[in-house]
Amino acid sequence: MARAGAAAVREVLAWWVALVVLYLMFISTISVLECVVGVAGAALVALVARQVRLAAGGRPGAKGRLGPALRAFPAAVCTDTGQLASAIARSLLRRPDEGAFHTLRLRDDAGPAWACALLSATPGAYVVDVRHESGERLIQVHTLGDPNRLERALTHGGRR
């Protein structure tokens, strides 16, 4: 039981540190009052983040594809940014491109939690559902265009 408590404290502390650092990065002047507000707010959000993760049953999952996915991420962001700019231009010319929903099969060595977060962090894709069907881990993704390097690194290709 003590191990579980220590793990919970480490998790909340990790969230708190990350949130405080982000907060300090985004404020213009650092005063005592702003530090107190940021530290207190980060503590509250860190506690909530742990509870949300527990409620969702989220675990990082396998990390075998993490290296290739992180290497593919910058190129995917650049590619998706171009596709997003193109979609905006077409929309301004009254020829909107709304993208499409696809079902993709995650690779066995890609953890669903981090893989979906990484895919959703690109400008051209976001994950809307994760499910298990017939022993396969399927994700429902909305994308703007063709599969990018990140999508190919994390999934078994072939959009449905």
Short mmCIF file of C-alpha atoms in Angstrom, two decimals:
data_model
loop_
_atom_site.label_atom_id
_atom_site.label_comp_id
_atom_site.label_asym_id
_atom_site.label_seq_id
_atom_site.Cartn_x
_atom_site.Cartn_y
_atom_site.Cartn_z
CA MET A 1 0.00 0.00 0.00
CA ALA A 2 2.91 2.34 0.75
CA ARG A 3 4.24 1.78 -2.79
CA ALA A 4 0.92 2.80 -4.30
CA GLY A 5 0.88 5.94 -2.18
CA ALA A 6 4.44 6.83 -3.17
CA ALA A 7 3.61 6.27 -6.84
CA ALA A 8 0.57 8.54 -6.51
CA VAL A 9 2.67 11.26 -4.89
CA ARG A 10 5.31 10.97 -7.64
CA GLU A 11 2.65 11.20 -10.35
CA VAL A 12 0.96 14.26 -8.85
CA LEU A 13 4.35 15.86 -8.23
CA ALA A 14 5.40 15.26 -11.84
CA TRP A 15 2.17 16.87 -13.09
CA TRP A 16 2.61 19.76 -10.66
CA VAL A 17 6.21 20.48 -11.72
CA ALA A 18 5.32 20.36 -15.43
CA LEU A 19 2.31 22.64 -14.92
CA VAL A 20 4.24 25.17 -12.82
CA VAL A 21 7.01 25.31 -15.44
CA LEU A 22 4.44 25.85 -18.21
CA TYR A 23 2.69 28.52 -16.18
CA LEU A 24 5.93 30.38 -15.53
CA MET A 25 6.82 30.20 -19.21
CA PHE A 26 3.60 31.88 -20.26
CA ILE A 27 3.30 34.75 -17.80
CA SER A 28 4.96 38.03 -18.64
CA THR A 29 5.91 39.38 -15.20
CA ILE A 30 6.57 37.19 -12.22
CA SER A 31 5.20 38.59 -8.99
CA VAL A 32 4.64 36.87 -5.66
CA LEU A 33 0.86 36.86 -6.17
CA GLU A 34 1.18 35.32 -9.64
CA CYS A 35 3.52 32.64 -8.28
CA VAL A 36 1.06 31.79 -5.48
CA VAL A 37 -1.82 31.57 -7.97
CA GLY A 38 0.23 29.46 -10.39
CA VAL A 39 1.50 27.06 -7.74
CA ALA A 40 -1.95 26.60 -6.19
CA GLY A 41 -3.67 26.22 -9.55
CA ALA A 42 -1.07 23.70 -10.72
CA ALA A 43 -1.56 21.66 -7.53
CA LEU A 44 -5.31 21.51 -8.08
CA VAL A 45 -4.95 20.56 -11.74
CA ALA A 46 -2.27 17.95 -10.90
CA LEU A 47 -4.65 16.24 -8.47
CA VAL A 48 -7.46 16.34 -11.03
CA ALA A 49 -5.18 14.99 -13.78
CA ARG A 50 -4.37 11.93 -11.70
CA GLN A 51 -8.04 11.31 -10.94
CA VAL A 52 -8.98 11.65 -14.62
CA ARG A 53 -6.27 9.17 -15.59
CA LEU A 54 -7.47 6.72 -12.96
CA ALA A 55 -11.10 7.10 -14.05
CA ALA A 56 -10.16 6.55 -17.68
CA GLY A 57 -7.97 3.58 -16.85
CA GLY A 58 -5.20 5.11 -18.94
CA ARG A 59 -1.73 3.59 -18.96
CA PRO A 60 1.17 4.62 -21.16
CA GLY A 61 1.33 1.19 -22.77
CA ALA A 62 4.13 -0.31 -24.86
CA LYS A 63 6.94 2.04 -25.80
CA GLY A 64 8.54 0.13 -28.68
CA ARG A 65 7.30 2.62 -31.31
CA LEU A 66 7.99 5.72 -29.21
CA GLY A 67 11.43 6.37 -30.76
CA PRO A 68 10.28 6.13 -34.39
CA ALA A 69 7.17 8.15 -33.54
CA LEU A 70 9.17 10.96 -31.92
CA ARG A 71 11.53 11.05 -34.91
CA ALA A 72 8.54 11.26 -37.29
CA PHE A 73 6.73 13.92 -35.25
CA PRO A 74 8.52 17.07 -36.55
CA ALA A 75 8.02 16.07 -40.19
CA ALA A 76 4.37 15.22 -39.47
CA VAL A 77 3.81 18.65 -37.91
CA CYS A 78 5.36 20.36 -40.95
CA THR A 79 3.36 18.25 -43.41
CA ASP A 80 0.12 18.76 -41.51
CA THR A 81 0.74 22.49 -41.21
CA GLY A 82 1.01 22.65 -45.01
CA GLN A 83 -2.18 20.62 -45.40
CA LEU A 84 -3.95 22.90 -42.91
CA ALA A 85 -2.81 26.02 -44.78
CA SER A 86 -4.01 24.47 -48.02
CA ALA A 87 -7.38 23.60 -46.49
CA ILE A 88 -7.76 27.18 -45.24
CA ALA A 89 -6.89 28.57 -48.68
CA ARG A 90 -9.44 26.27 -50.35
CA SER A 91 -12.03 27.34 -47.80
CA LEU A 92 -11.39 31.01 -48.57
CA LEU A 93 -11.87 30.21 -52.26
CA ARG A 94 -15.22 28.58 -51.40
CA ARG A 95 -13.93 25.06 -52.06
CA PRO A 96 -13.81 23.73 -48.51
CA ASP A 97 -12.04 20.51 -47.67
CA GLU A 98 -13.36 19.13 -44.41
CA GLY A 99 -11.06 16.14 -44.10
CA ALA A 100 -12.38 12.70 -43.24
CA PHE A 101 -12.71 10.17 -40.44
CA HIS A 102 -10.65 6.99 -40.68
CA THR A 103 -10.33 3.86 -38.59
CA LEU A 104 -6.72 2.85 -38.05
CA ARG A 105 -5.18 -0.20 -36.40
CA LEU A 106 -2.50 0.61 -33.81
CA ARG A 107 0.70 -1.41 -33.87
CA ASP A 108 1.17 -3.78 -30.93
CA ASP A 109 4.24 -1.93 -29.68
CA ALA A 110 2.49 1.48 -29.62
CA GLY A 111 0.81 2.48 -26.36
CA PRO A 112 -2.68 3.82 -27.05
CA ALA A 113 -2.42 6.71 -24.56
CA TRP A 114 0.79 8.28 -25.83
CA ALA A 115 0.17 7.33 -29.48
CA CYS A 116 -3.22 9.05 -29.52
CA ALA A 117 -1.82 12.10 -27.71
CA LEU A 118 1.03 12.36 -30.23
CA LEU A 119 -1.30 11.98 -33.22
CA SER A 120 -3.70 14.56 -31.79
CA ALA A 121 -0.83 17.00 -31.21
CA THR A 122 -0.31 17.44 -34.95
CA PRO A 123 -2.29 20.16 -36.78
CA GLY A 124 -3.87 17.75 -39.25
CA ALA A 125 -5.25 14.93 -37.10
CA TYR A 126 -7.08 14.21 -33.90
CA VAL A 127 -8.18 10.96 -32.31
CA VAL A 128 -11.85 10.74 -31.37
CA ASP A 129 -12.18 7.12 -30.22
CA VAL A 130 -10.12 4.13 -29.10
CA ARG A 131 -11.63 0.66 -29.00
CA HIS A 132 -10.74 -3.02 -28.98
CA GLU A 133 -12.33 -5.27 -31.60
CA SER A 134 -11.43 -8.88 -32.30
CA GLY A 135 -8.13 -8.51 -30.47
CA GLU A 136 -7.16 -5.39 -32.44
CA ARG A 137 -6.71 -1.89 -31.05
CA LEU A 138 -8.56 0.48 -33.35
CA ILE A 139 -8.57 4.25 -33.26
CA GLN A 140 -10.98 6.60 -34.98
CA VAL A 141 -9.04 9.58 -36.36
CA HIS A 142 -10.09 12.71 -38.23
CA THR A 143 -7.40 13.76 -40.70
CA LEU A 144 -7.01 16.51 -43.27
CA GLY A 145 -5.03 14.62 -45.85
CA ASP A 146 -2.79 11.73 -46.72
CA PRO A 147 -1.12 9.64 -44.02
CA ASN A 148 2.01 11.29 -42.65
CA ARG A 149 5.19 9.65 -41.30
CA LEU A 150 3.85 9.66 -37.75
CA GLU A 151 0.65 7.86 -38.70
CA ARG A 152 2.66 5.26 -40.62
CA ALA A 153 5.00 4.80 -37.62
CA LEU A 154 2.14 4.15 -35.20
CA THR A 155 -0.39 2.21 -37.26
CA HIS A 156 -0.55 -0.75 -39.60
CA GLY A 157 -1.37 1.53 -42.53
CA GLY A 158 -4.52 1.21 -44.51
CA ARG A 159 -7.32 3.56 -43.62
CA ARG A 160 -10.85 2.24 -43.37
#
